[in-house]
Structure formats: C-alpha cells, structure tokens
Amino acid sequence: MLVIVVLIKRFPPRFGGLIGYHTSIAEKNELTWNTAQWMYVRYSFIFMIPAAIIGAAGGIAGIVKNFDEDTCALICVGINTLQMVLLTASIILTEVGLHKRFDRNGNPK
C-alpha cells in the first residue's frame, strides 16, 4: 500500500484517469479530484508508515524469536487486520474532509 501511495504522490493521477482515488464526490470536477488525491495521500502516509513499521517489526520478531507456524500466522492476521483498519480510516477521513469542503455538486462551501 505504501508503494501505491508514494506513486500517487510522485505522479498525481489525471482527472478522469484509470488510477487514483475514485468516489462519487472525488469525480465531480477537477478541484474535487485534486483535493481527494492530496487528502488520501496525506492520510495514507499518516497511517501506513506506522503500519509498515509494525509489519516489519512483526516479521523480524518472528524470525529472531523463532516463533512456531501458528504464532507467525496469528501475528500476520493481526498485522493485516491492523493495516485494513488503518486503510479504512484513511478512506473515511478523506470522504469526511471532502464533504466538509464541497457540496453535493462539487462546489466549494
């Protein structure tokens, strides 16, 4: 996920393109599109960098501590769940931010 976020930040998707943050409010006009891309990247960085660090720490701990297969699987499930929660949080915060800044037609409030 972090790689995708870095690519979106480095190469912002064009309005109406195939890649990018696509929701109904994000696709209203170019202003809402650019704002949605910026907000999603911002929130994703805030959440995904700690998630990546926790994921790496879990993998390293499994190797160093020589955990059995069941313990490693449980750690992976926990880390994946955490990452999904953080991804969902970044989407929710992006949508809330867009709805605070724009009306239903995509005009600034």
XYZ file of N, CA and C in Angstrom:
327
model
N 0.817 -1.199 0.000
C 0.000 0.000 0.000
C 0.855 1.257 0.000
N 1.906 1.221 0.772
C 2.754 2.404 0.878
C 3.382 2.750 -0.466
N 3.726 1.747 -1.262
C 4.304 1.986 -2.585
C 3.288 2.690 -3.486
N 2.035 2.262 -3.432
C 0.991 2.889 -4.251
C 0.803 4.348 -3.849
N 0.813 4.614 -2.544
C 0.653 5.980 -2.055
C 1.817 6.859 -2.527
N 3.021 6.321 -2.475
C 4.191 7.081 -2.931
C 4.069 7.377 -4.431
N 3.611 6.399 -5.200
C 3.444 6.629 -6.632
C 2.381 7.680 -6.921
N 1.272 7.649 -6.165
C 0.225 8.657 -6.362
C 0.745 10.048 -6.001
N 1.557 10.122 -4.947
C 2.117 11.421 -4.545
C 3.114 11.919 -5.593
N 3.966 11.028 -6.080
C 5.006 11.422 -7.029
C 4.438 11.713 -8.419
N 3.490 10.890 -8.846
C 2.868 11.041 -10.160
C 1.359 11.170 -9.976
N 0.870 12.368 -9.650
C -0.562 12.534 -9.389
C -1.407 12.095 -10.591
N -2.448 11.317 -10.327
C -3.297 10.859 -11.433
C -4.068 12.002 -12.066
N -4.264 11.892 -13.372
C -5.023 12.907 -14.097
C -6.517 12.731 -13.837
N -7.227 13.828 -13.883
C -8.680 13.806 -13.693
C -9.323 12.924 -14.761
N -10.135 11.984 -14.324
C -10.814 11.087 -15.242
C -9.975 9.900 -15.682
N -8.783 9.746 -15.129
C -7.918 8.634 -15.496
C -8.338 7.333 -14.832
N -7.599 6.289 -15.106
C -7.924 4.977 -14.554
C -7.459 4.796 -13.117
N -6.391 5.488 -12.738
C -5.887 5.320 -11.374
C -6.218 6.547 -10.544
N -6.192 6.386 -9.246
C -6.458 7.491 -8.339
C -7.569 7.146 -7.371
N -7.890 8.098 -6.530
C -8.930 7.933 -5.524
C -10.281 8.218 -6.174
N -11.043 7.176 -6.475
C -12.308 7.295 -7.203
C -13.497 7.112 -6.265
N -14.204 8.187 -5.990
C -15.509 8.120 -5.337
C -16.398 9.131 -6.048
N -17.679 9.102 -5.731
C -18.597 9.985 -6.457
C -18.263 11.459 -6.232
N -17.915 11.838 -5.017
C -17.596 13.252 -4.780
C -16.226 13.612 -5.347
N -15.293 12.683 -5.348
C -13.958 12.967 -5.884
C -13.999 13.203 -7.385
N -14.972 12.618 -8.067
C -15.035 12.727 -9.518
C -15.985 13.822 -10.020
N -16.426 14.717 -9.139
C -17.346 15.787 -9.558
C -16.695 16.761 -10.531
N -15.489 17.197 -10.212
C -14.765 18.123 -11.083
C -13.274 18.028 -10.761
N -12.470 18.802 -11.454
C -11.021 18.696 -11.277
C -10.562 19.165 -9.893
N -11.239 20.162 -9.326
C -10.878 20.642 -7.996
C -11.128 19.568 -6.937
N -12.291 18.918 -6.982
C -12.570 17.852 -6.015
C -11.629 16.674 -6.232
N -11.294 16.397 -7.488
C -10.373 15.295 -7.805
C -9.000 15.546 -7.190
N -8.441 16.722 -7.453
C -7.110 17.035 -6.932
C -7.103 17.070 -5.404
N -8.151 17.609 -4.808
C -8.249 17.642 -3.351
C -8.330 16.233 -2.794
N -9.101 15.367 -3.424
C -9.230 13.985 -2.960
C -7.904 13.251 -3.041
N -7.156 13.451 -4.112
C -5.857 12.777 -4.245
C -4.907 13.249 -3.144
N -4.872 14.562 -2.927
C -3.990 15.126 -1.907
C -4.363 14.614 -0.516
N -5.655 14.632 -0.195
C -6.089 14.212 1.136
C -5.830 12.725 1.364
N -6.101 11.906 0.365
C -5.895 10.466 0.521
C -4.421 10.144 0.737
N -3.548 10.784 -0.024
C -2.112 10.553 0.146
C -1.672 11.004 1.541
N -2.164 12.135 1.972
C -1.800 12.660 3.299
C -2.205 11.696 4.408
N -3.462 11.279 4.408
C -3.922 10.360 5.451
C -3.263 8.993 5.330
N -3.016 8.541 4.130
C -2.364 7.243 3.955
C -0.946 7.257 4.504
N -0.221 8.346 4.271
C 1.117 8.439 4.841
C 1.064 8.420 6.369
N 0.119 9.149 6.925
C 0.000 9.203 8.386
C -0.251 7.817 8.957
N -1.080 7.015 8.295
C -1.448 5.709 8.824
C -0.572 4.563 8.340
N -0.116 4.602 7.108
C 0.570 3.438 6.553
C 2.039 3.342 6.938
N 2.685 4.440 7.244
C 4.084 4.339 7.683
C 4.170 3.598 9.013
N 3.370 3.948 10.032
C 3.401 3.123 11.255
C 2.982 1.675 11.006
N 2.024 1.453 10.115
C 1.593 0.082 9.816
C 2.724 -0.715 9.177
N 3.492 -0.080 8.298
C 4.629 -0.764 7.675
C 5.706 -1.086 8.705
N 5.934 -0.157 9.623
C 6.932 -0.397 10.671
C 6.491 -1.546 11.570
N 5.211 -1.561 11.944
C 4.692 -2.641 12.784
C 4.772 -3.969 12.040
N 4.462 -3.964 10.750
C 4.565 -5.182 9.956
C 5.980 -5.712 9.881
N 6.931 -4.803 9.665
C 8.335 -5.218 9.619
C 8.799 -5.728 10.979
N 8.371 -5.050 12.041
C 8.758 -5.489 13.390
C 8.183 -6.867 13.694
N 6.953 -7.115 13.268
C 6.357 -8.433 13.476
C 7.107 -9.523 12.733
N 7.501 -9.250 11.497
C 8.282 -10.223 10.722
C 9.640 -10.491 11.323
N 10.302 -9.431 11.753
C 11.621 -9.587 12.373
C 11.510 -10.348 13.691
N 10.474 -10.035 14.475
C 10.283 -10.737 15.748
C 10.049 -12.223 15.516
N 9.295 -12.556 14.481
C 9.055 -13.960 14.175
C 10.321 -14.704 13.812
N 11.217 -14.030 13.118
C 12.486 -14.661 12.734
C 13.423 -14.769 13.932
N 13.567 -13.669 14.667
C 14.512 -13.637 15.792
C 14.070 -14.567 16.916
N 12.802 -14.536 17.247
C 12.284 -15.349 18.359
C 11.991 -16.787 17.940
N 12.086 -17.071 16.638
C 11.855 -18.411 16.126
C 10.471 -18.933 16.519
N 9.447 -18.117 16.232
C 8.072 -18.499 16.554
C 7.648 -19.717 15.736
N 6.728 -20.490 16.291
C 6.199 -21.617 15.527
C 5.239 -21.104 14.452
N 4.790 -22.005 13.597
C 3.977 -21.637 12.446
C 2.653 -20.986 12.847
N 2.006 -21.505 13.876
C 0.720 -20.945 14.308
C 0.872 -19.536 14.852
N 1.925 -19.292 15.604
C 2.161 -17.958 16.162
C 2.446 -16.957 15.049
N 3.244 -17.363 14.068
C 3.538 -16.476 12.930
C 2.264 -16.160 12.150
N 1.413 -17.163 11.965
C 0.151 -16.935 11.251
C -0.729 -15.973 12.026
N -0.780 -16.118 13.340
C -1.584 -15.226 14.165
C -1.055 -13.795 14.118
N 0.249 -13.641 14.142
C 0.860 -12.315 14.034
C 0.520 -11.688 12.671
N 0.587 -12.482 11.600
C 0.262 -11.978 10.259
C -1.191 -11.540 10.169
N -2.082 -12.327 10.749
C -3.503 -11.962 10.725
C -3.721 -10.651 11.489
N -3.078 -10.516 12.635
C -3.203 -9.284 13.410
C -2.670 -8.073 12.671
N -1.527 -8.223 12.032
C -0.936 -7.112 11.285
C -1.800 -6.762 10.076
N -2.291 -7.757 9.363
C -3.166 -7.494 8.209
C -4.455 -6.813 8.640
N -5.008 -7.237 9.755
C -6.224 -6.600 10.267
C -5.953 -5.142 10.607
N -4.848 -4.880 11.280
C -4.475 -3.505 11.618
C -4.323 -2.663 10.357
N -3.663 -3.200 9.342
C -3.473 -2.449 8.114
C -4.795 -2.162 7.409
N -5.721 -3.102 7.436
C -7.031 -2.873 6.825
C -7.825 -1.810 7.585
N -7.729 -1.829 8.906
C -8.406 -0.806 9.713
C -7.835 0.576 9.399
N -6.518 0.664 9.298
C -5.886 1.953 9.003
C -6.203 2.425 7.582
N -6.275 1.502 6.634
C -6.662 1.862 5.273
C -8.096 2.388 5.245
N -8.974 1.709 5.954
C -10.369 2.155 6.042
C -10.459 3.524 6.697
N -9.656 3.756 7.727
C -9.660 5.061 8.396
C -9.215 6.165 7.444
N -8.213 5.898 6.615
C -7.764 6.932 5.673
C -8.842 7.236 4.631
N -9.599 6.227 4.221
C -10.694 6.451 3.273
C -11.814 7.254 3.926
N -12.178 6.887 5.148
C -13.244 7.602 5.854
C -12.861 9.056 6.085
N -11.630 9.299 6.530
C -11.199 10.676 6.771
C -11.144 11.490 5.481
N -10.766 10.865 4.383
C -10.766 11.558 3.097
C -12.187 11.947 2.700
N -13.122 11.028 2.844
C -14.511 11.322 2.499
C -15.097 12.412 3.392
N -14.828 12.341 4.687
C -15.319 13.374 5.604
C -14.739 14.734 5.225
N -13.442 14.764 4.923
C -12.806 16.012 4.518
C -13.388 16.579 3.235
N -13.678 15.709 2.268
C -14.274 16.175 1.014
C -15.673 16.725 1.248
N -16.451 16.055 2.081
C -17.810 16.527 2.350
C -17.826 17.826 3.157
N -16.773 18.072 3.932
C -16.673 19.345 4.653
C -16.297 20.487 3.711
N -15.514 20.187 2.674
C -15.023 21.231 1.776
C -15.935 21.505 0.580
N -16.736 20.503 0.170
C -17.532 20.640 -1.055
C -18.981 20.249 -0.795
N -19.885 20.862 -1.589
C -21.289 20.449 -1.510
C -21.507 19.235 -2.422
N -22.745 18.827 -2.572
C -23.073 17.625 -3.366
C -22.714 17.765 -4.837
N -22.663 18.992 -5.332
C -22.353 19.234 -6.740
C -20.865 19.469 -6.983
N -20.054 19.414 -5.940
C -18.620 19.618 -6.091
C -18.191 21.062 -6.006
N -19.081 21.954 -5.588
C -18.723 23.369 -5.428
C -18.154 23.585 -4.030
N -17.130 24.428 -3.913
C -16.572 24.706 -2.583
C -17.626 25.333 -1.675
N -17.574 24.959 -0.424
C -18.540 25.532 0.554
C -18.074 26.890 1.016
